[in-house]
XYZ file of C-alpha atoms in Angstrom:
311
model
C 0.069 0.126 -0.083
C 1.086 3.508 -0.658
C 2.215 6.004 2.225
C -0.678 8.215 1.063
C -3.392 5.650 2.417
C -6.244 6.946 4.368
C -5.794 7.361 7.876
C -7.621 4.331 9.593
C -7.206 5.405 13.019
C -10.096 8.039 12.813
C -13.788 7.614 12.203
C -15.047 9.668 9.204
C -18.361 10.739 7.786
C -18.437 11.504 4.076
C -21.375 13.400 2.340
C -21.000 14.403 -1.283
C -23.005 14.517 -4.573
C -23.271 11.869 -7.170
C -20.103 11.273 -9.213
C -17.756 13.031 -6.789
C -15.713 9.895 -5.820
C -17.542 8.509 -2.740
C -17.035 4.947 -3.906
C -13.400 5.574 -4.666
C -12.965 6.856 -1.232
C -14.697 3.895 0.299
C -12.489 1.570 -1.799
C -9.122 3.212 -0.715
C -10.207 3.223 2.971
C -11.185 -0.488 2.678
C -7.848 -1.346 1.039
C -6.103 0.594 3.881
C -7.956 -1.439 6.450
C -7.024 -4.717 4.733
C -3.423 -3.778 4.493
C -3.527 -3.003 8.361
C -5.074 -6.274 9.086
C -2.602 -8.193 6.919
C 0.240 -6.608 8.418
C -1.013 -7.163 12.009
C -1.323 -11.032 11.102
C -4.987 -10.904 11.181
C -7.684 -12.076 8.802
C -8.767 -9.783 6.249
C -12.479 -10.816 6.750
C -12.504 -8.872 9.990
C -12.948 -5.593 7.921
C -16.443 -5.136 6.710
C -18.147 -2.837 4.100
C -22.000 -2.491 4.267
C -24.030 -1.149 1.279
C -27.711 -0.654 0.419
C -27.892 -2.681 -2.639
C -26.376 -5.933 -3.991
C -25.361 -3.883 -7.152
C -23.403 -1.478 -5.083
C -21.726 -4.428 -3.063
C -20.566 -6.098 -6.234
C -19.148 -2.707 -7.774
C -17.086 -1.897 -4.622
C -15.964 -5.423 -4.455
C -14.674 -5.578 -8.055
C -13.007 -2.342 -7.385
C -11.270 -3.620 -4.264
C -10.223 -6.782 -6.068
C -8.637 -4.732 -8.784
C -6.559 -2.767 -6.225
C -5.414 -5.709 -3.980
C -1.704 -6.719 -3.935
C -1.077 -9.998 -5.426
C -0.159 -11.944 -2.210
C -3.614 -10.977 -0.532
C -5.417 -11.810 -3.841
C -3.931 -15.256 -3.801
C -5.343 -15.945 -0.312
C -8.810 -15.016 -1.490
C -8.531 -16.897 -4.729
C -7.404 -19.931 -2.812
C -10.370 -19.622 -0.593
C -8.480 -19.185 2.666
C -10.106 -15.824 3.333
C -12.622 -13.490 1.796
C -13.934 -9.978 1.470
C -16.739 -9.126 3.581
C -18.550 -6.596 1.344
C -22.362 -7.071 1.258
C -25.752 -5.539 1.971
C -26.744 -5.247 5.624
C -29.216 -7.984 5.078
C -26.596 -10.497 3.677
C -24.022 -9.447 6.398
C -26.689 -10.287 9.163
C -27.686 -13.479 7.478
C -24.047 -14.645 7.467
C -23.647 -13.568 10.835
C -26.653 -15.469 12.173
C -25.923 -18.561 10.137
C -22.324 -18.690 11.856
C -23.825 -18.110 15.498
C -27.490 -19.343 15.413
C -27.488 -20.556 18.852
C -25.963 -17.437 20.461
C -28.715 -15.652 18.583
C -31.286 -17.938 19.963
C -32.329 -19.437 16.618
C -32.205 -23.012 15.342
C -29.244 -23.837 13.190
C -31.506 -24.674 10.181
C -33.458 -21.334 10.362
C -34.433 -19.718 7.108
C -35.864 -16.299 5.871
C -39.556 -16.084 5.775
C -41.150 -16.239 2.266
C -43.584 -13.496 1.381
C -46.570 -15.614 2.261
C -45.285 -16.356 5.863
C -44.129 -12.731 6.189
C -47.700 -11.311 5.487
C -49.006 -13.842 7.960
C -46.567 -12.944 10.718
C -47.370 -9.189 10.099
C -51.032 -9.725 10.302
C -50.676 -11.728 13.458
C -48.431 -9.089 15.086
C -51.155 -6.411 14.140
C -53.848 -8.279 15.524
C -52.031 -9.179 18.754
C -51.145 -5.332 19.155
C -54.871 -4.225 18.546
C -56.086 -6.908 21.072
C -53.563 -5.677 23.700
C -54.350 -1.991 23.352
C -58.071 -2.512 22.794
C -59.145 -0.857 26.063
C -56.687 2.057 25.866
C -59.062 4.675 24.743
C -56.252 7.323 24.475
C -55.084 5.169 21.483
C -58.214 3.518 20.096
C -60.989 6.303 20.453
C -59.716 8.248 17.546
C -59.797 5.349 15.434
C -63.378 4.349 16.208
C -64.381 5.182 12.489
C -62.104 2.557 11.081
C -63.549 -0.890 10.471
C -61.285 -3.797 11.341
C -60.060 -4.377 7.813
C -59.513 -0.704 7.321
C -57.198 -0.619 10.414
C -55.435 -3.834 9.442
C -54.617 -2.471 5.982
C -53.488 1.058 7.295
C -51.084 -0.455 9.789
C -49.917 -2.892 7.270
C -48.968 0.078 5.117
C -47.252 1.768 7.770
C -45.185 -1.264 8.583
C -43.994 -1.228 4.968
C -42.726 2.343 5.422
C -41.469 1.882 9.054
C -37.774 2.655 7.940
C -38.750 6.087 6.846
C -40.829 6.775 9.866
C -38.049 5.654 12.011
C -35.643 8.103 10.141
C -38.206 10.887 10.816
C -38.295 9.783 14.526
C -34.555 10.104 14.821
C -34.711 13.639 13.017
C -37.353 14.668 15.470
C -35.394 13.655 18.483
C -37.480 10.595 19.766
C -40.990 9.280 19.429
C -42.692 11.849 21.665
C -41.073 14.624 19.726
C -42.255 12.923 16.406
C -45.786 12.807 17.739
C -45.817 16.545 18.735
C -44.102 17.356 15.296
C -46.759 15.589 13.376
C -49.523 17.378 15.565
C -47.803 20.690 14.877
C -47.440 20.048 11.274
C -51.148 19.020 10.762
C -52.329 22.100 12.930
C -54.261 19.708 15.244
C -53.687 22.094 18.317
C -54.744 25.221 16.370
C -57.754 23.468 15.047
C -58.758 22.346 18.559
C -58.407 25.801 19.862
C -60.411 27.243 16.810
C -63.162 24.684 17.330
C -63.635 25.468 21.064
C -63.532 29.294 20.335
C -66.280 28.570 17.783
C -68.722 26.872 19.958
C -68.138 29.436 22.853
C -68.538 32.597 20.587
C -71.317 34.931 20.969
C -72.174 34.779 17.329
C -72.576 30.831 17.765
C -74.996 31.200 20.606
C -76.860 34.225 19.063
C -77.381 32.411 15.529
C -78.728 29.095 17.105
C -81.096 31.102 19.383
C -82.364 33.184 16.703
C -83.195 30.020 14.760
C -84.997 28.601 17.684
C -86.997 31.730 18.013
C -87.984 31.788 14.256
C -89.026 28.171 14.373
C -91.354 28.757 17.344
C -93.383 30.847 15.142
C -93.939 28.135 12.587
C -95.814 25.462 14.505
C -95.056 22.087 13.424
C -91.768 23.165 11.779
C -90.294 23.789 15.204
C -90.393 20.053 15.649
C -89.507 19.067 12.153
C -86.488 21.486 11.974
C -85.325 20.645 15.410
C -85.785 23.778 17.038
C -84.841 22.376 20.474
C -81.498 21.087 19.191
C -80.634 24.647 18.295
C -81.190 25.698 21.848
C -78.925 22.799 23.103
C -76.179 23.813 20.542
C -76.358 27.271 21.821
C -75.388 26.032 25.270
C -73.213 23.156 24.311
C -69.957 23.038 26.557
C -67.891 20.705 24.461
C -67.219 19.913 20.815
C -68.132 16.202 21.234
C -71.589 17.348 22.607
C -72.047 19.879 19.847
C -71.143 17.141 17.227
C -73.668 14.631 18.615
C -76.521 17.325 18.536
C -75.415 18.464 14.887
C -75.933 14.769 13.693
C -79.669 15.181 14.401
C -79.639 18.747 12.681
C -77.652 17.746 9.546
C -80.611 16.708 7.323
C -82.069 20.003 7.665
C -78.943 21.805 6.393
C -77.251 19.344 4.185
C -78.185 16.980 1.412
C -77.750 13.177 1.566
C -74.440 13.398 -0.090
C -73.168 15.819 2.628
C -73.173 18.873 0.497
C -75.070 22.045 1.659
C -78.596 22.805 0.683
C -78.816 25.542 -1.795
C -82.184 26.804 -0.596
C -83.876 27.035 3.032
C -85.405 23.884 4.232
C -88.884 25.579 4.987
C -90.939 26.433 1.822
C -91.435 30.183 1.043
C -95.206 29.979 1.304
C -94.932 29.782 5.052
C -93.279 33.016 5.437
C -94.111 36.454 4.233
C -91.954 39.577 3.522
C -89.256 40.289 5.990
C -89.891 37.013 7.894
C -88.774 35.117 4.918
C -85.572 37.174 4.510
C -84.677 36.747 8.246
C -85.297 33.029 8.125
C -83.095 32.546 5.086
C -80.320 34.688 6.473
C -80.297 32.722 9.741
C -80.548 29.548 7.968
C -77.424 30.138 5.758
C -75.691 31.472 8.974
C -76.353 28.236 10.731
C -75.273 26.279 7.584
C -71.937 28.369 7.477
C -71.228 27.671 11.196
C -71.791 23.957 10.685
C -69.431 23.819 7.680
C -66.839 25.686 9.739
C -67.368 23.356 12.742
C -67.180 20.222 10.281
C -64.017 21.345 8.708
C -62.336 22.068 11.884
C -63.520 18.813 13.555
C -62.274 16.864 10.484
C -58.751 18.510 10.996
C -58.802 17.616 14.647
C -59.838 14.008 13.873
C -57.306 13.591 11.214
C -54.492 14.696 13.657
C -55.803 12.413 16.349
C -55.972 9.461 13.929
C -52.381 10.035 12.791
C -50.976 10.131 16.271
C -52.724 6.997 17.241
C -51.754 5.162 14.113
C -48.061 6.155 14.843
C -48.356 5.100 18.412
C -49.745 1.556 17.270
């Protein structure tokens, strides 16, 4: 090896753009480590290079082979020693095959095929859901999911687990990741806006005004849930308001969830200014409902995301 070989006594981190020579730098460092091992009368297989893909491993291995001195190359060709350049998966497999008992594995263990892996994944999800079924803090936000939907969603998250783990590391831990997700989705702000909405003077005034209008309309008071408007005006929590609004939804929204374009009570039941006041109040209620529904959906989405990540 030349005297300009890399200094193997220091740990280094190398970050550079594509084509700038990272692979060459890795090859030179690996050759320097091999030379150090050889001069110390140690086996060269004690130096390990880990890559992400088989293609990268093959490329680096070829470059190292091309740069090996002849005595070391002969040892490899004769099968007495080998280069440990592989993906992390291959490296771990070889390590476990070499020391199965120490790893708590049977000597004839193998890698799960896709079908077995899918079964094990499903089994793990089912066991986790069963274990946490009574944890309302995690499961309550997911009440709208069917069992199949929850299984599929968790299965997908498991497939991207490595990406989530990198986000967790960048955030500084699981709790900080959850806070970052909540902040990024605006969950806290939406909760504050939602509470401010139902406690606002306008919320109370509009619902009481609608109840007063409906009282003048005989049977329409019951048909249009006038009492529900009074309950909404005094609602203390968003959960309570949401439950009451469920009964009022058919009055203000169509079956597909879209807002009604015209007021619910026909024009023939009102005259003059009374009709105008009713329509103004009707659409004011509808606007409040839409704002409530949108904020509620943002809060729910944030809570679901947190629960899924915790699972």
